[in-house]
CSV table of C-alpha atoms and ligand atoms in Angstrom, one decimal:
chain,number,residue,atom,x,y,z
A,1,MET,CA,-100.7,21.0,-72.0
A,2,ARG,CA,-100.8,21.4,-68.1
A,3,VAL,CA,-97.2,22.5,-66.8
A,4,VAL,CA,-95.9,22.7,-63.4
A,5,VAL,CA,-92.6,25.1,-63.6
A,6,THR,CA,-90.8,24.8,-60.3
A,7,GLY,CA,-88.2,27.2,-59.6
A,8,ALA,CA,-90.6,30.1,-61.4
A,9,ALA,CA,-89.6,32.9,-59.2
A,10,GLY,CA,-85.6,32.1,-60.4
A,11,PHE,CA,-83.8,33.4,-63.1
A,12,ILE,CA,-84.3,30.5,-65.7
A,13,GLY,CA,-87.6,29.4,-64.2
A,14,SER,CA,-89.4,32.7,-64.9
A,15,HIS,CA,-88.2,33.0,-68.3
A,16,VAL,CA,-89.5,29.2,-68.7
A,17,ALA,CA,-92.8,29.8,-67.0
A,18,GLU,CA,-93.4,32.9,-69.6
A,19,ALA,CA,-92.6,30.9,-72.6
A,20,MET,CA,-94.6,28.1,-71.7
A,21,ALA,CA,-97.6,30.2,-71.0
A,22,GLY,CA,-96.8,32.2,-74.1
A,23,THR,CA,-97.1,29.3,-76.2
A,24,GLY,CA,-100.7,28.6,-74.9
A,25,HIS,CA,-99.8,25.9,-71.9
A,26,GLU,CA,-101.4,26.2,-68.6
A,27,VAL,CA,-98.5,27.0,-66.0
A,28,LEU,CA,-98.6,26.4,-62.5
A,29,ALA,CA,-95.6,28.3,-61.4
A,30,VAL,CA,-94.2,27.0,-57.9
A,31,ASP,CA,-91.5,28.4,-55.6
A,32,ALA,CA,-90.7,28.9,-52.2
A,33,LEU,CA,-89.4,32.6,-52.3
A,34,PRO,CA,-87.8,32.6,-48.7
A,35,ARG,CA,-85.5,30.0,-50.0
A,36,ALA,CA,-84.5,32.0,-52.9
A,37,ALA,CA,-80.4,32.8,-52.7
A,38,SER,CA,-81.6,36.2,-53.7
A,39,PRO,CA,-85.0,36.9,-52.2
A,40,ALA,CA,-85.3,40.2,-53.8
A,41,ALA,CA,-84.6,39.3,-57.3
A,42,ALA,CA,-86.9,36.3,-57.0
A,43,TRP,CA,-89.8,38.5,-55.8
A,44,ALA,CA,-89.4,41.1,-58.6
A,45,ASN,CA,-89.7,37.8,-61.1
A,46,TRP,CA,-92.3,36.5,-59.4
A,47,SER,CA,-94.5,39.9,-59.0
A,48,ASP,CA,-93.8,40.2,-62.7
A,49,LEU,CA,-95.2,36.6,-63.6
A,50,SER,CA,-98.5,37.4,-62.0
A,51,GLY,CA,-99.3,39.8,-64.8
A,52,HIS,CA,-98.9,36.8,-67.4
A,53,THR,CA,-102.2,35.3,-68.7
A,54,GLY,CA,-102.3,31.5,-68.5
A,55,VAL,CA,-99.8,31.3,-65.1
A,56,VAL,CA,-101.4,30.5,-61.9
A,57,ARG,CA,-98.8,31.2,-58.9
A,58,ALA,CA,-98.5,28.6,-55.9
A,59,GLU,CA,-95.9,29.0,-52.9
A,60,ILE,CA,-95.0,25.8,-51.9
A,61,ASP,CA,-91.6,24.6,-50.4
A,62,LEU,CA,-90.6,21.4,-52.4
A,63,ALA,CA,-88.6,20.0,-49.4
A,64,THR,CA,-91.6,20.1,-46.9
A,65,GLY,CA,-94.8,21.3,-48.6
A,66,ASP,CA,-97.7,19.1,-49.7
A,67,LEU,CA,-96.6,18.2,-53.3
A,68,ALA,CA,-99.6,16.0,-54.5
A,69,GLY,CA,-101.5,18.4,-56.6
A,70,LEU,CA,-98.2,19.0,-58.6
A,71,ALA,CA,-98.7,15.5,-59.9
A,72,GLU,CA,-101.9,16.2,-61.9
A,73,ALA,CA,-99.8,17.8,-64.6
A,74,ASP,CA,-98.9,16.5,-67.8
A,75,VAL,CA,-95.4,17.9,-67.4
A,76,VAL,CA,-93.3,19.0,-64.5
A,77,ILE,CA,-90.3,21.4,-65.3
A,78,HIS,CA,-87.8,21.2,-62.3
A,79,LEU,CA,-85.9,24.5,-62.2
A,80,ALA,CA,-86.1,24.9,-58.3
A,81,GLY,CA,-82.9,24.5,-56.4
A,82,ARG,CA,-80.2,26.3,-54.4
A,83,PRO,CA,-77.5,27.2,-57.3
A,84,GLY,CA,-74.2,28.0,-57.1
A,85,VAL,CA,-70.5,26.4,-56.3
A,86,ARG,CA,-69.3,29.3,-53.9
A,87,SER,CA,-72.2,29.5,-51.5
A,88,SER,CA,-72.4,25.4,-51.3
A,89,TRP,CA,-69.4,25.4,-49.2
A,90,GLY,CA,-69.6,25.9,-45.4
A,91,ALA,CA,-73.0,26.7,-43.9
A,92,GLY,CA,-74.3,26.7,-47.5
A,93,ARG,CA,-73.9,22.8,-47.9
A,94,ALA,CA,-77.1,22.3,-45.7
A,95,ASP,CA,-79.2,24.5,-47.9
A,96,SER,CA,-77.8,23.0,-51.2
A,97,GLU,CA,-78.8,19.3,-49.9
A,98,ARG,CA,-82.2,20.9,-48.7
A,99,ASP,CA,-83.2,22.5,-51.9
A,100,ASN,CA,-81.6,20.6,-54.4
A,101,VAL,CA,-81.6,16.8,-52.9
A,102,THR,CA,-84.6,16.8,-50.4
A,103,ALA,CA,-86.9,18.9,-53.1
A,104,THR,CA,-86.0,16.5,-55.8
A,105,ARG,CA,-86.2,13.4,-53.9
A,106,ARG,CA,-89.8,14.3,-52.7
A,107,LEU,CA,-90.9,15.8,-56.1
A,108,LEU,CA,-90.1,12.7,-57.9
A,109,ALA,CA,-92.1,10.6,-55.3
A,110,ALA,CA,-95.1,12.8,-55.4
A,111,CYS,CA,-94.9,12.1,-59.2
A,112,ALA,CA,-94.4,8.7,-59.3
A,113,ALA,CA,-97.4,8.1,-57.2
A,114,PRO,CA,-100.2,10.4,-58.5
A,115,ALA,CA,-103.7,10.4,-57.0
A,116,GLY,CA,-106.3,7.9,-58.6
A,117,SER,CA,-105.7,6.4,-62.1
A,118,ARG,CA,-103.8,9.5,-63.2
A,119,ARG,CA,-100.7,8.7,-65.0
A,120,SER,CA,-97.5,10.1,-63.7
A,121,PRO,CA,-96.3,13.8,-65.3
A,122,ARG,CA,-93.4,13.7,-67.5
A,123,LEU,CA,-90.2,15.5,-65.7
A,124,VAL,CA,-87.7,17.6,-67.1
A,125,VAL,CA,-85.0,18.1,-64.3
A,126,ALA,CA,-82.4,21.0,-64.6
A,127,SER,CA,-78.9,19.7,-63.6
A,128,SER,CA,-75.5,21.6,-64.1
A,129,SER,CA,-72.3,21.3,-66.3
A,130,SER,CA,-70.7,21.1,-62.7
A,131,VAL,CA,-71.1,17.6,-62.4
A,132,TYR,CA,-68.4,17.0,-65.0
A,133,GLY,CA,-65.8,18.7,-62.9
A,134,SER,CA,-63.3,20.8,-65.3
A,135,ALA,CA,-63.3,19.6,-68.9
A,136,GLY,CA,-60.1,18.4,-70.6
A,137,GLY,CA,-58.9,19.0,-73.7
A,138,ARG,CA,-62.2,18.3,-75.6
A,139,PRO,CA,-66.0,18.8,-74.8
A,140,SER,CA,-67.5,16.9,-72.3
A,141,THR,CA,-70.1,14.4,-73.6
A,142,GLU,CA,-73.1,12.7,-71.6
A,143,ARG,CA,-71.3,9.5,-71.5
A,144,ASP,CA,-68.4,11.3,-69.7
A,145,PRO,CA,-67.9,10.1,-65.9
A,146,LEU,CA,-69.0,12.6,-63.3
A,147,ARG,CA,-66.4,14.2,-61.5
A,148,PRO,CA,-68.1,16.7,-59.0
A,149,ALA,CA,-66.0,19.0,-56.9
A,150,SER,CA,-67.9,20.9,-54.8
A,151,PRO,CA,-71.1,20.3,-52.4
A,152,TYR,CA,-73.3,22.1,-55.0
A,153,ALA,CA,-71.9,19.7,-57.9
A,154,ALA,CA,-72.3,16.8,-55.7
A,155,ALA,CA,-76.1,17.5,-55.0
A,156,LYS,CA,-76.6,18.1,-58.6
A,157,ALA,CA,-75.2,14.6,-59.3
A,158,GLU,CA,-77.3,13.2,-56.7
A,159,MET,CA,-80.4,14.6,-58.2
A,160,GLU,CA,-79.5,12.8,-61.6
A,161,ARG,CA,-78.7,9.7,-59.6
A,162,LEU,CA,-82.4,10.0,-57.8
A,163,THR,CA,-83.8,10.8,-61.3
A,164,ALA,CA,-82.3,7.8,-63.0
A,165,LEU,CA,-83.7,5.5,-59.9
A,166,ALA,CA,-87.1,7.0,-60.7
A,167,VAL,CA,-86.8,6.4,-64.3
A,168,ARG,CA,-86.2,2.7,-63.7
A,169,GLN,CA,-89.0,2.4,-61.4
A,170,GLY,CA,-91.5,3.9,-64.4
A,171,LEU,CA,-91.4,7.4,-63.9
A,172,PRO,CA,-90.9,9.4,-67.5
A,173,ALA,CA,-88.0,11.8,-67.0
A,174,VAL,CA,-85.4,13.5,-68.7
A,175,VAL,CA,-82.3,15.5,-67.2
A,176,LEU,CA,-80.9,18.8,-68.8
A,177,ARG,CA,-77.3,19.7,-68.2
A,178,PHE,CA,-77.3,23.6,-68.2
A,179,PHE,CA,-74.1,25.2,-69.0
A,180,SER,CA,-73.2,28.7,-67.5
A,181,VAL,CA,-76.7,30.8,-68.2
A,182,TYR,CA,-76.3,34.4,-68.8
A,183,GLY,CA,-78.9,37.2,-69.8
A,184,PRO,CA,-81.7,39.4,-68.5
A,185,ARG,CA,-82.5,38.5,-65.1
A,186,GLN,CA,-79.3,36.8,-64.4
A,187,ARG,CA,-79.0,36.1,-60.6
A,188,PRO,CA,-77.3,38.8,-58.7
A,189,ASP,CA,-74.5,36.4,-57.3
A,190,MET,CA,-73.6,35.2,-61.0
A,191,ALA,CA,-70.2,36.8,-62.8
A,192,PHE,CA,-71.8,38.9,-65.3
A,193,HIS,CA,-74.5,40.5,-63.4
A,194,ARG,CA,-71.9,41.5,-61.0
A,195,PHE,CA,-69.4,42.5,-63.9
A,196,ILE,CA,-72.1,44.8,-65.3
A,197,GLU,CA,-73.2,46.5,-62.1
A,198,ALA,CA,-69.6,47.2,-61.1
A,199,GLY,CA,-69.0,48.4,-64.7
A,200,LEU,CA,-72.0,50.5,-64.7
A,201,HIS,CA,-71.2,52.3,-61.4
A,202,GLY,CA,-67.7,53.0,-62.2
A,203,ARG,CA,-66.4,50.1,-59.6
A,204,PRO,CA,-63.7,47.5,-60.4
A,205,LEU,CA,-65.0,44.2,-61.7
A,206,PRO,CA,-64.8,41.7,-59.0
A,207,VAL,CA,-63.2,38.5,-60.8
A,208,LEU,CA,-62.7,35.6,-58.9
A,209,GLY,CA,-59.3,34.0,-59.7
A,210,ASP,CA,-56.9,35.0,-62.4
A,211,GLY,CA,-59.7,35.2,-65.0
A,212,GLY,CA,-58.0,32.6,-67.1
A,213,GLN,CA,-61.2,30.0,-66.3
A,214,SER,CA,-63.2,29.5,-69.6
A,215,ARG,CA,-67.0,28.8,-69.5
A,216,ALA,CA,-69.6,27.7,-72.5
A,217,PHE,CA,-71.5,30.7,-71.8
A,218,THR,CA,-75.3,29.9,-73.0
A,219,HIS,CA,-77.9,32.9,-73.3
A,220,VAL,CA,-81.0,32.2,-71.4
A,221,SER,CA,-83.3,32.3,-74.3
A,222,ASP,CA,-81.2,28.9,-76.0
A,223,ILE,CA,-81.8,27.4,-72.6
A,224,VAL,CA,-85.5,28.2,-72.7
A,225,ALA,CA,-85.5,27.0,-76.0
A,226,ALA,CA,-84.0,23.7,-75.1
A,227,THR,CA,-86.3,23.4,-72.0
A,228,VAL,CA,-89.6,24.2,-74.1
A,229,ALA,CA,-88.4,21.4,-76.5
A,230,ALA,CA,-87.7,19.0,-74.1
A,231,ALA,CA,-90.9,19.6,-72.3
A,232,THR,CA,-92.9,19.2,-75.4
A,233,THR,CA,-90.9,16.4,-77.2
A,234,ASP,CA,-91.5,12.8,-76.3
A,235,LEU,CA,-87.9,12.1,-75.4
A,236,PRO,CA,-87.1,8.4,-74.5
A,237,SER,CA,-87.3,8.5,-70.3
A,238,GLY,CA,-83.7,8.5,-69.1
A,239,THR,CA,-82.3,10.8,-71.7
A,240,VAL,CA,-79.4,13.3,-70.1
A,241,LEU,CA,-78.6,16.2,-72.6
A,242,ASN,CA,-76.0,18.8,-72.5
A,243,VAL,CA,-77.6,22.2,-73.1
A,244,GLY,CA,-74.5,24.3,-73.7
A,245,HIS,CA,-72.9,26.7,-76.2
A,246,PRO,CA,-70.3,24.9,-78.2
A,247,GLU,CA,-67.6,27.5,-77.7
A,248,HIS,CA,-65.9,28.0,-74.2
A,249,VAL,CA,-64.6,31.5,-73.6
A,250,PRO,CA,-62.1,32.7,-70.9
A,251,VAL,CA,-63.6,35.0,-68.1
A,252,ARG,CA,-60.9,37.6,-69.2
A,253,GLU,CA,-62.0,37.6,-72.9
A,254,ALA,CA,-65.5,38.0,-72.1
A,255,ILE,CA,-64.6,41.1,-69.9
A,256,GLU,CA,-63.0,42.8,-72.9
A,257,VAL,CA,-66.2,42.2,-74.7
A,258,LEU,CA,-68.0,43.8,-71.6
A,259,GLY,CA,-65.7,46.9,-71.6
A,260,GLY,CA,-66.6,47.4,-75.2
A,261,LEU,CA,-70.6,47.4,-74.7
A,262,LEU,CA,-70.4,49.3,-71.3
A,263,GLY,CA,-67.9,51.8,-73.2
A,264,VAL,CA,-65.4,51.8,-70.5
A,265,ARG,CA,-61.6,50.2,-70.3
A,266,PRO,CA,-62.7,48.1,-67.2
A,267,SER,CA,-60.7,47.5,-64.2
A,268,VAL,CA,-60.5,44.6,-62.5
A,269,ARG,CA,-60.3,43.4,-58.7
A,270,HIS,CA,-58.8,39.9,-58.5
A,271,HIS,CA,-60.5,37.9,-55.5
A,272,ALA,CA,-59.5,34.2,-54.0
A,273,ALA,CA,-60.5,31.5,-56.7
A,274,VAL,CA,-63.5,29.4,-55.6
A,275,PRO,CA,-62.5,26.1,-54.4
A,276,GLY,CA,-64.2,23.4,-56.7
A,277,ASP,CA,-64.9,25.9,-59.3
A,278,ALA,CA,-64.0,24.0,-62.6
A,279,ALA,CA,-61.3,25.6,-64.8
A,280,ARG,CA,-62.8,24.9,-68.0
A,281,THR,CA,-66.6,23.9,-69.0
A,282,TRP,CA,-67.2,22.9,-72.5
A,283,ALA,CA,-70.2,21.7,-74.0
A,284,ASP,CA,-70.6,18.9,-76.5
A,285,PRO,CA,-74.2,19.4,-77.4
A,286,GLY,CA,-74.5,17.0,-80.2
A,287,GLU,CA,-76.9,14.7,-78.7
A,288,ALA,CA,-79.4,17.9,-78.0
A,289,ALA,CA,-78.7,18.4,-81.5
A,290,ARG,CA,-79.8,15.0,-82.9
A,291,LEU,CA,-82.7,14.6,-80.4
A,292,LEU,CA,-84.2,17.8,-79.9
A,293,GLY,CA,-83.0,19.8,-83.2
A,294,TRP,CA,-81.7,22.1,-80.6
A,295,SER,CA,-78.7,24.4,-81.0
A,296,ALA,CA,-77.1,27.4,-79.3
A,297,ARG,CA,-78.1,30.4,-81.5
A,298,VAL,CA,-76.9,33.4,-79.4
A,299,GLY,CA,-73.1,34.3,-79.5
A,300,LEU,CA,-71.3,36.1,-76.4
A,301,ALA,CA,-71.2,39.7,-78.0
A,302,GLU,CA,-75.1,39.9,-78.7
A,303,GLY,CA,-75.9,37.9,-75.5
A,304,LEU,CA,-74.1,40.2,-73.4
A,305,ALA,CA,-75.5,43.3,-75.2
A,306,ASP,CA,-78.9,42.1,-74.3
A,307,GLN,CA,-78.0,41.4,-70.3
A,308,VAL,CA,-76.3,45.0,-70.6
A,309,ALA,CA,-79.5,46.5,-72.2
A,310,TRP,CA,-81.3,45.0,-69.3
A,311,HIS,CA,-79.2,46.0,-66.5
A,312,ARG,CA,-79.6,49.5,-67.9
A,313,GLY,CA,-83.4,49.1,-68.5
A,314,ARG,CA,-83.5,48.3,-64.6
A,315,ALA,CA,-81.1,51.4,-63.5
A,316,ALA,CA,-83.4,54.0,-65.8
A,317,GLU,CA,-86.7,52.6,-63.9
A,318,SER,CA,-85.2,53.0,-60.7
A,319,THR,CA,-83.9,56.5,-61.4
A,320,ALA,CA,-87.6,57.2,-62.6
A,321,ARG,CA,-88.8,55.7,-59.3
A,322,ALA,CA,-86.6,57.9,-56.9
A,323,ALA,CA,-87.4,61.0,-59.2
A,324,GLN,CA,-91.2,60.5,-58.7
A,325,ALA,CA,-90.8,59.8,-55.0
A,326,VAL,CA,-89.2,63.1,-54.7
A,327,ARG,CA,-91.7,65.0,-56.5
A,328,ALA,CA,-94.4,63.5,-54.4
A,329,GLU,CA,-92.8,64.4,-51.2
A,330,GLN,CA,-92.7,68.1,-52.3
A,331,PRO,CA,-95.4,70.5,-51.2
A,332,ALA,CA,-97.7,71.7,-54.2
B,1,NAD,N1,-77.9,29.7,-63.7
B,1,NAD,C1,-77.2,28.9,-64.3
B,1,NAD,O1,-76.2,29.3,-64.9
B,1,NAD,C2,-77.4,27.4,-64.2
B,1,NAD,C3,-76.6,26.3,-64.6
B,1,NAD,C4,-76.8,25.2,-64.3
B,1,NAD,C5,-77.6,24.8,-63.6
B,1,NAD,N2,-78.7,25.3,-63.1
B,1,NAD,C6,-79.5,24.9,-62.4
B,1,NAD,O2,-80.9,25.7,-62.9
B,1,NAD,C7,-81.8,25.6,-61.9
B,1,NAD,C8,-82.3,27.1,-62.0
B,1,NAD,O3,-81.2,27.6,-61.8
B,1,NAD,P1,-81.3,29.6,-61.7
B,1,NAD,O4,-80.1,30.4,-62.0
B,1,NAD,O5,-82.8,30.2,-62.3
B,1,NAD,O6,-81.4,29.7,-60.1
B,1,NAD,P2,-82.6,30.7,-59.1
B,1,NAD,O7,-81.9,30.5,-57.7
B,1,NAD,O8,-82.7,31.9,-59.7
B,1,NAD,O9,-84.0,30.0,-59.0
B,1,NAD,C9,-84.1,28.9,-58.1
B,1,NAD,C10,-85.6,29.2,-57.7
B,1,NAD,O10,-85.8,27.9,-56.9
B,1,NAD,C11,-86.8,28.2,-55.5
B,1,NAD,N3,-86.4,27.4,-54.7
B,1,NAD,C12,-85.2,27.0,-53.9
B,1,NAD,N4,-85.5,26.1,-53.1
B,1,NAD,C13,-86.8,25.8,-53.4
B,1,NAD,C14,-87.9,24.8,-52.7
B,1,NAD,N5,-87.2,24.1,-51.4
B,1,NAD,N6,-89.0,24.9,-53.0
B,1,NAD,C15,-89.4,25.7,-54.1
B,1,NAD,N7,-88.7,26.4,-54.6
B,1,NAD,C16,-87.3,26.6,-54.1
B,1,NAD,C17,-85.9,29.8,-55.4
B,1,NAD,O11,-86.6,30.7,-54.4
B,1,NAD,C18,-85.7,30.4,-56.6
B,1,NAD,O12,-86.6,31.3,-57.3
B,1,NAD,C19,-81.1,25.1,-60.7
B,1,NAD,O13,-81.5,23.9,-60.4
B,1,NAD,C20,-79.9,25.5,-61.1
B,1,NAD,O14,-79.0,24.4,-60.2
B,1,NAD,C21,-78.3,26.9,-63.3
């Protein structure tokens, strides 16, 4: 299949692009690197993608660029956007609107009207558990009302509304609601990334709020498996699926697990809680199991060990590079 992956320089997009190319699909990887919340991380992922057979890269800003060529694909996996509740307040609101809502509106329009007699590609659109607001005493199901509590969550809810509208007009599309994703290449603004870097450098772990908030932490390999399954299965158009681990774990418990993996007793520095951050996210993944045969396989201890190993590998690489640079500067 010819597959477009938007946001392919991102945390999730880079893994999905690799997985699709690795299973024999032709991948057009699309990203606007200056739009990334963490440009350095995006550039690293982007340059790694160049080494993958079956991946062609194109720098296109979905909010302003020419998107006509993207509609020639069989499937478009839309992972581009401006994620994050915290950064969406204040001046960040405009970025969230632009890169989540405007970008998606333009992508849907381009795919709905492909050139000539071509059929529209199928779309898989990434949404977020944040559209639910905070879960109550039971897991969130896809039928629950949306209660976005931040500009980011509102933008994701608007992306879903635009997608549903396009579906009613005949565009084949499905929505995946991802729950707190972690693992190798996690974005530098995300909690585990910040905790592990702090732990490895002997600094206190920066916790937003009291650490009592709980999350359905979901390993990126499970997110990739669900995304690939959604892209390669003929799901009914308009399907919305939770993609999240069925357990929810308080941040302070996750920190205990991390401490064990890092071999330290972690000290913690608390910072103000983020307005609009859910007290609890809790996934009911029953529909994804029924329609995709998908369920999360990676538990938190195993998944965190994988992420810690990735951070350690990066640190070792940068130490080796620094040593090489020092040797190169020494007179022969
Ligand atoms: N990471 C999570 O825990 C999580 C949870 C729920 C939902 N999501 C959603 O999954 C998707 C991917 O998240 P991520 O964590 O990989 O984010 P990321 O920031 O690592 O990746 C997003 C990519 O989109 C690109 N991008 C931004 N604006 C663009 C534009 N206008 N045109 C083209 N490219 C653009 C960025 O350059 C970046 O490389 C996002 O839609 C996000 O809202 C992520």
